[in-house]
Short mmCIF file of C-alpha atoms in Angstrom, two decimals:
data_model
loop_
_atom_site.label_atom_id
_atom_site.label_comp_id
_atom_site.label_asym_id
_atom_site.label_seq_id
_atom_site.Cartn_x
_atom_site.Cartn_y
_atom_site.Cartn_z
CA MET Q 1 22.19 -84.03 0.40
CA TRP Q 2 23.42 -85.69 3.72
CA LEU Q 3 26.96 -84.56 4.33
CA PRO Q 4 29.02 -84.66 7.64
CA GLY Q 5 28.88 -80.84 8.76
CA ARG Q 6 28.57 -78.23 11.76
CA ASN Q 7 25.09 -77.57 13.04
CA PRO Q 8 24.02 -74.18 11.53
CA ALA Q 9 22.69 -73.15 14.89
CA GLU Q 10 26.07 -73.07 16.18
CA VAL Q 11 27.82 -71.39 13.76
CA ALA Q 12 28.18 -67.45 14.37
CA PRO Q 13 27.49 -65.41 11.52
CA GLU Q 14 30.71 -63.79 11.56
CA GLU Q 15 32.39 -67.36 11.02
CA LEU Q 16 30.28 -67.71 7.36
CA THR Q 17 32.65 -67.62 4.74
CA ALA Q 18 31.77 -67.47 0.75
CA LEU Q 19 33.61 -68.57 -2.22
CA VAL Q 20 35.61 -66.03 -4.05
CA PRO Q 21 34.80 -65.66 -6.63
CA PRO Q 22 31.49 -66.85 -6.15
CA VAL Q 23 29.97 -69.62 -8.80
CA ARG Q 24 26.78 -67.74 -10.51
CA THR Q 25 24.44 -69.45 -12.48
CA PHE Q 26 21.48 -67.87 -11.16
CA GLU Q 27 20.51 -64.89 -13.26
CA GLY Q 28 17.75 -63.48 -11.52
CA PHE Q 29 13.94 -63.52 -12.15
CA ALA Q 30 12.57 -62.24 -15.71
CA PRO Q 31 9.55 -60.01 -15.63
CA GLU Q 32 7.70 -62.86 -16.79
CA ALA Q 33 8.04 -64.36 -13.25
CA PHE Q 34 6.25 -61.54 -11.48
CA GLU Q 35 3.66 -61.18 -14.21
CA ALA Q 36 2.59 -64.83 -13.92
CA LEU Q 37 2.57 -64.55 -10.24
CA ALA Q 38 0.37 -61.53 -10.45
CA ARG Q 39 -2.20 -63.22 -12.58
CA LEU Q 40 -2.38 -66.40 -10.16
CA LYS Q 41 -2.74 -63.90 -7.62
CA SER Q 42 -5.67 -62.37 -9.12
CA ARG Q 43 -7.26 -65.54 -10.01
CA PRO Q 44 -5.97 -68.27 -7.53
CA HIS Q 45 -7.47 -71.51 -8.97
CA ILE Q 46 -6.29 -74.65 -10.79
CA GLU Q 47 -7.56 -73.44 -14.07
CA GLN Q 48 -5.48 -70.46 -13.88
CA TYR Q 49 -2.83 -72.52 -12.66
CA ARG Q 50 -2.79 -74.74 -15.78
CA GLN Q 51 -2.69 -71.85 -17.80
CA GLU Q 52 0.28 -70.25 -16.30
CA LYS Q 53 1.96 -73.90 -15.67
CA PRO Q 54 4.63 -73.43 -18.78
CA ALA Q 55 5.26 -69.71 -17.72
CA LEU Q 56 5.67 -70.72 -14.15
CA ARG Q 57 8.09 -73.75 -14.60
CA ARG Q 58 10.20 -71.59 -17.01
CA TYR Q 59 10.50 -68.28 -15.20
CA VAL Q 60 9.95 -69.21 -11.54
CA GLN Q 61 10.66 -72.91 -10.56
CA GLU Q 62 13.78 -73.38 -12.91
CA PRO Q 63 15.48 -70.16 -11.74
CA PHE Q 64 14.69 -70.80 -8.13
CA ARG Q 65 16.69 -74.21 -8.75
CA ARG Q 66 19.66 -72.10 -9.88
CA LEU Q 67 19.41 -69.87 -6.88
CA ARG Q 68 19.44 -72.89 -4.53
CA ASP Q 69 22.41 -74.66 -6.36
CA ASP Q 70 24.10 -70.92 -6.27
CA LEU Q 71 23.35 -71.04 -2.69
CA VAL Q 72 24.43 -74.54 -1.87
CA VAL Q 73 27.85 -74.20 -3.51
CA ASN Q 74 28.67 -70.73 -2.42
CA TRP Q 75 27.53 -71.09 0.93
CA VAL Q 76 26.05 -73.99 2.55
CA LEU Q 77 29.25 -76.41 1.57
CA PRO Q 78 32.16 -73.93 2.16
CA ASN Q 79 30.57 -73.67 5.50
CA SER Q 80 30.09 -77.44 5.97
CA LEU Q 81 26.79 -76.46 7.34
CA ALA Q 82 24.57 -79.77 7.85
CA LEU Q 83 21.59 -78.35 6.02
CA GLU Q 84 19.00 -79.92 3.96
CA THR Q 85 19.31 -78.76 0.51
CA GLU Q 86 17.49 -81.42 -1.99
CA ARG Q 87 14.67 -83.49 -0.05
CA ASN Q 88 11.34 -81.39 0.60
CA VAL Q 89 12.92 -78.19 0.01
CA PHE Q 90 10.75 -76.48 -2.64
CA SER Q 91 6.85 -75.69 -2.22
CA ARG Q 92 4.07 -76.70 -4.72
CA PHE Q 93 1.76 -74.12 -6.06
CA LEU Q 94 -1.49 -76.41 -5.99
CA LYS Q 95 -3.20 -76.29 -2.77
CA ASN Q 96 -4.18 -79.73 -0.78
CA ASP Q 97 -7.59 -78.23 -0.08
CA PHE Q 98 -9.74 -81.34 -0.89
CA GLY Q 99 -10.92 -80.57 -4.29
CA ALA Q 100 -11.56 -77.02 -4.05
CA GLY Q 101 -8.87 -76.51 -6.77
CA GLY Q 102 -6.85 -73.58 -4.86
CA CYS Q 103 -3.57 -72.74 -5.55
CA TYR Q 104 -0.76 -70.46 -3.96
CA ALA Q 105 0.59 -67.37 -6.01
CA HIS Q 106 4.05 -67.66 -4.54
CA TYR Q 107 6.72 -70.01 -4.82
CA TRP Q 108 9.22 -70.71 -1.76
CA MET Q 109 12.12 -72.94 -0.75
CA ALA Q 110 13.47 -73.51 2.71
CA PHE Q 111 16.54 -74.89 3.99
CA TYR Q 112 16.17 -76.89 7.23
CA ARG Q 113 18.79 -79.20 9.34
CA GLN Q 114 19.62 -82.43 8.15
CA GLY Q 115 18.15 -85.11 10.49
CA ARG Q 116 15.27 -83.11 11.41
CA ARG Q 117 11.74 -82.66 9.89
CA ARG Q 118 10.96 -79.40 7.85
CA LEU Q 119 7.55 -78.54 9.71
CA ALA Q 120 9.41 -79.57 12.86
CA ASP Q 121 12.36 -77.12 12.64
CA VAL Q 122 13.61 -73.50 12.11
CA GLN Q 123 13.59 -72.96 8.35
CA LEU Q 124 15.71 -70.44 6.33
CA ILE Q 125 13.40 -69.45 3.63
CA VAL Q 126 13.24 -67.63 0.27
CA SER Q 127 10.13 -66.88 -1.34
CA LEU Q 128 9.04 -65.07 -4.66
CA HIS Q 129 5.73 -63.09 -4.71
CA ALA Q 130 4.16 -61.09 -7.13
CA ASP Q 131 5.55 -58.06 -5.63
CA GLY Q 132 9.14 -59.23 -5.15
CA LEU Q 133 11.83 -61.67 -3.29
CA ARG Q 134 11.29 -62.05 0.46
CA VAL Q 135 13.65 -63.90 2.54
CA GLY Q 136 13.94 -64.82 6.31
CA VAL Q 137 13.53 -67.49 9.03
CA TYR Q 138 10.45 -69.15 9.64
CA ALA Q 139 9.81 -71.39 12.83
CA GLY Q 140 6.60 -72.78 12.38
CA GLU Q 141 3.83 -73.64 14.52
CA ARG Q 142 5.61 -76.75 15.87
CA ARG Q 143 8.84 -74.22 16.73
CA GLY Q 144 9.69 -75.56 20.02
CA ARG Q 145 12.73 -74.44 21.65
CA SER Q 146 14.77 -74.21 18.21
CA GLY Q 147 12.10 -71.95 17.34
CA VAL Q 148 12.47 -69.61 20.39
CA ARG Q 149 16.15 -69.72 20.64
CA CYS Q 150 16.02 -68.53 16.84
CA GLU Q 151 13.70 -65.91 17.17
CA ARG Q 152 15.99 -64.71 20.13
CA VAL Q 153 19.20 -64.64 18.14
CA CYS Q 154 17.52 -62.84 15.08
CA ARG Q 155 16.46 -60.01 17.48
CA ARG Q 156 19.67 -59.38 18.67
CA PRO Q 157 21.01 -55.74 17.27
CA GLY Q 158 23.31 -56.08 14.30
CA TYR Q 159 22.18 -59.44 13.65
CA ARG Q 160 22.21 -59.35 9.76
CA PHE Q 161 22.40 -63.03 8.73
CA TRP Q 162 20.34 -62.76 5.39
CA SER Q 163 21.45 -59.61 4.37
CA ARG Q 164 24.85 -60.84 4.07
CA LEU Q 165 23.64 -63.74 2.55
CA PHE Q 166 21.71 -62.06 -0.02
CA ARG Q 167 23.67 -59.01 -0.84
CA TYR Q 168 24.32 -60.43 -4.38
CA TYR Q 169 21.16 -62.07 -4.93
CA LYS Q 170 19.13 -59.07 -4.12
CA SER Q 171 19.92 -56.92 -7.26
CA LYS Q 172 19.48 -59.92 -9.43
CA SER Q 173 16.17 -61.29 -7.99
CA THR Q 174 14.06 -58.55 -7.39
CA ARG Q 175 14.33 -56.86 -10.58
CA GLY Q 176 13.82 -53.30 -8.84
CA ARG Q 177 11.25 -54.56 -6.41
CA GLU Q 178 11.97 -54.15 -2.49
CA LYS Q 179 13.16 -57.09 -0.67
CA ARG Q 180 11.26 -57.81 2.51
CA VAL Q 181 12.86 -59.44 5.37
#
């Protein structure tokens, strides 16, 4: 999604706003999502993935898209943040392991700045694992100056960027599991 907006790296956390009342289509992840991911974690191979594919699509991927949509409508658009929220933001379960048939036992999405490549930029990430939802910032291997600056900002005392953003989603998405940041 290409919209004119502010560079997220230049927006102070206290300047962020949200829609009141928020628009919510995300209802959380069902226990079946965590169960399917746990089975995939115990046997991370393409055969297990094929067995779990309908459950992963229904209980992991579809709710994740609703979570992304809620974040865009309630946070990205109201704050005019120039973040990529459509192209290359979701992961895949199957690994590119040259035919070995491996797969990942978690699913994630990442927002990154428009006009940049996801792998070469700082990413705001949300990932779902068998033991719960995790949110954070990922600078990647090719982090450069942006990644160093991001690390410095996130280490500031009292910086609670993701805590503010996911206050509502924590209760609905972890189903009693702890959130890891």
